[in-house]
Amino acid sequence: MENKGKMRRFGPILFIPGLKGGRYPFCNSLYIEDAGIVIDPASDRAYLKTLRDSGAVKTVWLSHFHEDHFADLDLFEEIPVGISAGEAPSMESLEGLLDRYGIIDPAYRTYWSRILLDRFRFRPRVPSFFFRDEERIDVGADTVRIVATPGHTPGHVSFLFKRTGVLFLGDYDLSDFGPWYGDACSSIEDTLLSIRRLRTVDASLWIAGHDRGCLEESPGPLWDRYENVIHEREKRLLSFLSRPRTFQEIIHARMVYGKPRAPVEFYDFAEGALMGKHLERLDRQGWIERADGFYRRKD
């Protein structure tokens, strides 16, 4: 059973639902009362500001470096921030963040620079500490196990609260859209491995960083559907490459978003980023060939 849109408490864990049901550009956050920890501050700015003003927040944890998970980090400028070491370069400068996203086109880079600074309030941060895979962290009434789940980003982590049985999935959100693995530093192969690792984690409640919110029953087939989005995208791409296609033709086929959407600096970039990862993977596997700027499926 899904439960989204309502603030809920699980032992020392407060689930803070993101605005718009936790859909992008918002996410769902957690607050760990005993330890004063906010996880992924980009849910409800007014509520997070109330927490900040109360003096209760001692530390901020980030599951990864994406803008829809740090949008309210500026509220906590004097608060220590933890993230995995693989994510740190993305937090330390705007140029580093854009490079990690793989945004090269000057027009796209100008667009993303503007929204990262204005909409998502990016400010360079040097993390205070780093998470390590399988690390156990005492948070008062519970102990958190760090579960490394790279692929979405190179240093994405999920958080398992051992006593309460809560697994915070971060951006492995089980959404119908499927996984994102389009950054320059993302990996389809690692994404698949992380999905399969998360399936094996012993939990009794699952919290997605977006949309679905709290899942009080085992996700079960949702994991299958989520992973299958990757395979379906790949099948569509292989079918489309039955004759030579340029990269722009692949973008305009809209195999991810289904139809043209605005702004193109967002949607065409994202379409190309995901399809680019599939082209790289299919090339490594020997399924396609590239010549004179065209991609084609091998017969």
Short mmCIF file of C-alpha atoms in Angstrom, two decimals:
data_model
loop_
_atom_site.label_atom_id
_atom_site.label_comp_id
_atom_site.label_asym_id
_atom_site.label_seq_id
_atom_site.Cartn_x
_atom_site.Cartn_y
_atom_site.Cartn_z
CA MET A 1 0.00 0.00 0.00
CA GLU A 2 1.35 3.41 -0.98
CA ASN A 3 1.00 6.39 1.31
CA LYS A 4 2.09 9.71 -0.11
CA GLY A 5 1.31 13.35 0.57
CA LYS A 6 0.99 13.01 4.36
CA MET A 7 3.57 13.66 7.04
CA ARG A 8 4.12 10.43 8.97
CA ARG A 9 6.22 9.20 11.86
CA PHE A 10 8.05 5.88 12.12
CA GLY A 11 9.81 5.74 15.47
CA PRO A 12 12.36 8.58 15.42
CA ILE A 13 11.86 9.10 11.66
CA LEU A 14 9.59 11.86 10.38
CA PHE A 15 8.57 11.48 6.73
CA ILE A 16 8.25 14.93 5.13
CA PRO A 17 6.36 14.63 1.83
CA GLY A 18 7.49 16.81 -1.02
CA LEU A 19 5.17 19.33 -2.61
CA LYS A 20 3.36 18.12 -5.75
CA GLY A 21 3.30 14.64 -4.26
CA GLY A 22 7.08 14.57 -4.17
CA ARG A 23 7.37 14.84 -7.93
CA TYR A 24 10.24 16.70 -9.58
CA PRO A 25 11.35 19.41 -8.84
CA PHE A 26 10.60 18.31 -5.27
CA CYS A 27 11.51 15.15 -3.37
CA ASN A 28 10.48 13.49 -0.13
CA SER A 29 12.68 14.25 2.88
CA LEU A 30 13.28 12.57 6.23
CA TYR A 31 13.98 14.14 9.60
CA ILE A 32 15.60 12.03 12.34
CA GLU A 33 14.50 13.68 15.54
CA ASP A 34 16.94 12.19 18.07
CA ALA A 35 19.98 13.16 16.02
CA GLY A 36 18.62 16.29 14.31
CA ILE A 37 19.35 14.94 10.84
CA VAL A 38 17.59 16.14 7.68
CA ILE A 39 17.92 13.83 4.67
CA ASP A 40 17.56 15.29 1.14
CA PRO A 41 16.22 18.79 1.92
CA ALA A 42 14.06 19.59 -1.12
CA SER A 43 10.56 18.67 -0.01
CA ASP A 44 8.66 21.52 1.64
CA ARG A 45 10.75 24.68 2.07
CA ALA A 46 8.40 26.27 4.59
CA TYR A 47 8.48 23.23 6.88
CA LEU A 48 12.24 22.79 6.51
CA LYS A 49 12.70 26.45 7.40
CA THR A 50 10.62 25.89 10.54
CA LEU A 51 12.90 23.01 11.49
CA ARG A 52 15.94 25.17 10.81
CA ASP A 53 14.61 28.08 12.87
CA SER A 54 13.87 25.76 15.80
CA GLY A 55 17.58 25.01 16.10
CA ALA A 56 16.87 21.29 16.01
CA VAL A 57 18.79 20.47 12.83
CA LYS A 58 22.36 19.38 13.53
CA THR A 59 23.35 17.65 10.28
CA VAL A 60 22.18 17.30 6.67
CA TRP A 61 22.59 14.03 4.78
CA LEU A 62 22.36 13.82 1.00
CA SER A 63 21.66 10.58 -0.81
CA HIS A 64 23.32 12.09 -3.91
CA PHE A 65 24.08 15.38 -5.65
CA HIS A 66 21.00 16.05 -7.84
CA GLU A 67 19.27 19.41 -7.79
CA ASP A 68 15.87 18.08 -6.73
CA HIS A 69 17.47 16.70 -3.57
CA PHE A 70 19.53 19.74 -2.51
CA ALA A 71 17.16 22.60 -3.47
CA ASP A 72 16.70 23.72 0.15
CA LEU A 73 20.26 23.06 1.29
CA ASP A 74 20.83 26.81 1.34
CA LEU A 75 18.65 26.96 4.47
CA PHE A 76 21.38 25.05 6.29
CA GLU A 77 24.54 26.93 5.30
CA GLU A 78 26.12 26.60 8.74
CA ILE A 79 25.14 22.94 9.19
CA PRO A 80 27.56 20.06 8.41
CA VAL A 81 26.68 18.11 5.27
CA GLY A 82 27.37 14.44 4.61
CA ILE A 83 27.43 12.71 1.23
CA SER A 84 29.51 9.93 -0.33
CA ALA A 85 32.98 10.83 -1.57
CA GLY A 86 32.06 10.11 -5.19
CA GLU A 87 29.54 12.95 -5.13
CA ALA A 88 31.74 15.67 -3.66
CA PRO A 89 33.08 17.19 -6.93
CA SER A 90 29.52 17.89 -8.01
CA MET A 91 28.83 19.95 -4.90
CA GLU A 92 31.96 22.07 -4.87
CA SER A 93 31.32 24.27 -7.94
CA LEU A 94 28.63 25.03 -10.49
CA GLU A 95 30.98 24.16 -13.34
CA GLY A 96 31.76 20.84 -11.71
CA LEU A 97 28.05 20.11 -11.35
CA LEU A 98 27.35 20.92 -15.00
CA ASP A 99 30.27 18.76 -16.08
CA ARG A 100 29.02 15.81 -14.04
CA TYR A 101 25.60 16.20 -15.62
CA GLY A 102 27.29 16.08 -19.02
CA ILE A 103 25.83 19.39 -20.20
CA ILE A 104 28.10 20.55 -23.03
CA ASP A 105 25.95 22.52 -25.49
CA PRO A 106 26.46 26.24 -24.64
CA ALA A 107 22.75 27.09 -24.86
CA TYR A 108 21.83 24.16 -22.62
CA ARG A 109 24.63 25.05 -20.23
CA THR A 110 23.37 28.63 -19.95
CA TYR A 111 19.82 27.41 -19.28
CA TRP A 112 20.90 24.89 -16.64
CA SER A 113 23.24 27.37 -14.96
CA ARG A 114 20.35 29.77 -14.54
CA ILE A 115 17.86 27.29 -13.10
CA LEU A 116 20.43 25.64 -10.84
CA LEU A 117 21.28 29.01 -9.33
CA ASP A 118 17.80 30.54 -9.27
CA ARG A 119 15.29 27.69 -8.97
CA PHE A 120 17.42 25.22 -7.03
CA ARG A 121 19.56 27.77 -5.16
CA PHE A 122 22.83 25.96 -5.80
CA ARG A 123 25.64 27.19 -3.61
CA PRO A 124 29.07 25.51 -3.57
CA ARG A 125 29.50 23.28 -0.54
CA VAL A 126 32.42 21.29 0.74
CA PRO A 127 31.04 18.19 2.50
CA SER A 128 31.96 17.78 6.15
CA PHE A 129 32.09 13.97 6.05
CA PHE A 130 31.57 11.05 3.68
CA PHE A 131 29.44 7.92 3.86
CA ARG A 132 31.01 4.50 3.30
CA ASP A 133 29.25 1.39 2.08
CA GLU A 134 28.08 -0.83 4.97
CA GLU A 135 28.97 1.86 7.51
CA ARG A 136 26.77 1.82 10.63
CA ILE A 137 25.85 5.19 12.12
CA ASP A 138 24.25 5.59 15.55
CA VAL A 139 21.40 8.12 15.33
CA GLY A 140 20.09 7.75 18.88
CA ALA A 141 17.00 5.56 18.84
CA ASP A 142 18.17 3.71 15.73
CA THR A 143 21.22 2.67 13.76
CA VAL A 144 21.56 3.49 10.07
CA ARG A 145 23.30 1.15 7.66
CA ILE A 146 24.71 2.86 4.56
CA VAL A 147 23.86 0.94 1.37
CA ALA A 148 25.92 2.03 -1.65
CA THR A 149 23.66 2.15 -4.70
CA PRO A 150 25.67 3.67 -7.56
CA GLY A 151 24.46 3.98 -11.13
CA HIS A 152 21.96 6.80 -10.81
CA THR A 153 25.02 8.78 -9.74
CA PRO A 154 28.44 7.30 -8.93
CA GLY A 155 28.07 7.74 -5.19
CA HIS A 156 24.33 7.42 -4.59
CA VAL A 157 23.53 5.84 -1.23
CA SER A 158 20.38 4.49 0.38
CA PHE A 159 19.75 4.40 4.13
CA LEU A 160 18.48 1.40 6.11
CA PHE A 161 17.21 2.11 9.62
CA LYS A 162 17.91 -1.19 11.33
CA ARG A 163 15.52 -1.03 14.29
CA THR A 164 12.53 0.52 12.59
CA GLY A 165 13.07 -1.44 9.35
CA VAL A 166 12.76 1.66 7.16
CA LEU A 167 14.72 1.70 3.89
CA PHE A 168 15.06 5.12 2.30
CA LEU A 169 15.58 4.43 -1.39
CA GLY A 170 16.63 7.91 -2.46
CA ASP A 171 16.22 8.27 -6.21
CA TYR A 172 15.58 4.58 -6.87
CA ASP A 173 12.01 5.73 -6.59
CA LEU A 174 10.07 2.87 -8.26
CA SER A 175 8.26 5.43 -10.41
CA ASP A 176 6.47 4.55 -13.62
CA PHE A 177 8.96 6.77 -15.47
CA GLY A 178 11.75 4.43 -14.46
CA PRO A 179 15.36 5.02 -13.45
CA TRP A 180 17.50 7.96 -14.45
CA TYR A 181 21.06 7.15 -15.52
CA GLY A 182 21.78 9.99 -17.94
CA ASP A 183 24.55 11.92 -16.20
CA ALA A 184 28.05 11.82 -17.65
CA CYS A 185 29.05 9.80 -14.58
CA SER A 186 25.96 7.53 -14.51
CA SER A 187 25.94 3.85 -15.47
CA ILE A 188 23.16 1.57 -16.72
CA GLU A 189 25.05 -1.50 -15.54
CA ASP A 190 25.54 -0.10 -12.02
CA THR A 191 21.91 1.02 -11.94
CA LEU A 192 20.78 -2.53 -12.64
CA LEU A 193 23.09 -3.90 -9.95
CA SER A 194 21.82 -1.36 -7.41
CA ILE A 195 18.17 -2.14 -8.17
CA ARG A 196 18.92 -5.80 -7.59
CA ARG A 197 20.82 -5.04 -4.38
CA LEU A 198 17.97 -2.96 -2.98
CA ARG A 199 15.55 -5.80 -3.67
CA THR A 200 17.53 -8.00 -1.29
CA VAL A 201 17.72 -5.55 1.63
CA ASP A 202 15.70 -6.81 4.60
CA ALA A 203 13.22 -4.01 5.36
CA SER A 204 9.62 -3.69 6.49
CA LEU A 205 8.85 -0.24 5.03
CA TRP A 206 10.26 1.45 1.96
CA ILE A 207 10.38 5.21 1.39
CA ALA A 208 10.92 6.49 -2.15
CA GLY A 209 12.54 9.84 -2.77
CA HIS A 210 9.72 10.78 -5.14
CA ASP A 211 6.11 10.15 -5.96
CA ARG A 212 5.24 6.84 -4.29
CA GLY A 213 6.24 7.97 -0.83
CA CYS A 214 5.88 5.29 1.85
CA LEU A 215 5.37 1.69 0.79
CA GLU A 216 4.13 -0.47 3.65
CA GLU A 217 4.18 -3.70 1.67
CA SER A 218 7.12 -5.25 -0.14
CA PRO A 219 7.56 -3.48 -3.51
CA GLY A 220 7.77 -6.90 -5.17
CA PRO A 221 6.59 -6.48 -8.77
CA LEU A 222 7.27 -2.74 -8.67
CA TRP A 223 10.97 -3.60 -8.81
CA ASP A 224 10.36 -5.70 -11.92
CA ARG A 225 8.44 -2.89 -13.62
CA TYR A 226 11.05 -0.34 -12.64
CA GLU A 227 13.94 -2.37 -14.02
CA ASN A 228 11.99 -3.34 -17.12
CA VAL A 229 11.76 0.32 -18.16
CA ILE A 230 15.48 0.11 -18.94
CA HIS A 231 15.05 -2.97 -21.10
CA GLU A 232 12.02 -1.54 -22.91
CA ARG A 233 13.88 1.66 -23.77
CA GLU A 234 16.68 -0.45 -25.18
CA LYS A 235 14.31 -2.59 -27.26
CA ARG A 236 12.67 0.49 -28.75
CA LEU A 237 16.05 1.95 -29.60
CA LEU A 238 17.27 -1.23 -31.28
CA SER A 239 14.09 -1.41 -33.33
CA PHE A 240 14.49 2.22 -34.37
CA LEU A 241 18.04 1.53 -35.52
CA SER A 242 16.91 -0.96 -38.16
CA ARG A 243 18.20 1.67 -40.58
CA PRO A 244 20.90 4.33 -40.04
CA ARG A 245 19.86 7.18 -37.74
CA THR A 246 21.58 10.32 -36.53
CA PHE A 247 21.67 11.21 -32.86
CA GLN A 248 19.21 14.04 -33.48
CA GLU A 249 16.79 11.59 -35.13
CA ILE A 250 17.06 9.39 -32.05
CA ILE A 251 16.27 12.34 -29.77
CA HIS A 252 13.30 13.37 -31.93
CA ALA A 253 11.88 9.84 -31.82
CA ARG A 254 11.02 10.61 -28.15
CA MET A 255 11.53 7.07 -26.89
CA VAL A 256 11.73 8.32 -23.30
CA TYR A 257 9.18 11.14 -23.07
CA GLY A 258 6.85 10.06 -25.87
CA LYS A 259 6.31 13.51 -27.36
CA PRO A 260 8.06 16.87 -27.70
CA ARG A 261 8.06 18.88 -24.49
CA ALA A 262 9.26 22.32 -23.48
CA PRO A 263 11.68 23.63 -22.54
CA VAL A 264 13.85 21.78 -25.05
CA GLU A 265 16.95 22.65 -23.00
CA PHE A 266 15.53 20.33 -20.33
CA TYR A 267 13.67 17.62 -22.23
CA ASP A 268 15.85 17.28 -25.32
CA PHE A 269 18.93 17.21 -23.12
CA ALA A 270 17.38 14.51 -20.91
CA GLU A 271 16.18 12.46 -23.89
CA GLY A 272 19.63 12.59 -25.44
CA ALA A 273 21.39 11.86 -22.16
CA LEU A 274 19.45 8.64 -21.57
CA MET A 275 19.58 7.49 -25.18
CA GLY A 276 23.30 8.27 -25.26
CA LYS A 277 23.85 5.87 -22.37
CA HIS A 278 21.95 3.16 -24.24
CA LEU A 279 23.95 3.76 -27.40
CA GLU A 280 27.19 3.40 -25.43
CA ARG A 281 25.95 0.18 -23.83
CA LEU A 282 24.71 -1.34 -27.10
CA ASP A 283 27.99 -0.45 -28.76
CA ARG A 284 29.97 -2.15 -25.97
CA GLN A 285 27.79 -5.23 -26.36
CA GLY A 286 28.31 -5.29 -30.12
CA TRP A 287 24.67 -4.70 -31.06
CA ILE A 288 25.16 -1.50 -33.05
CA GLU A 289 27.73 0.23 -35.22
CA ARG A 290 28.46 3.89 -35.86
CA ALA A 291 29.78 5.35 -39.12
CA ASP A 292 29.75 8.88 -40.59
CA GLY A 293 27.57 10.21 -37.78
CA PHE A 294 24.92 7.47 -38.12
CA TYR A 295 23.98 4.67 -35.74
CA ARG A 296 22.68 1.38 -37.07
CA ARG A 297 21.76 -2.00 -35.62
CA LYS A 298 24.04 -4.80 -36.72
CA ASP A 299 22.31 -7.57 -38.66
#
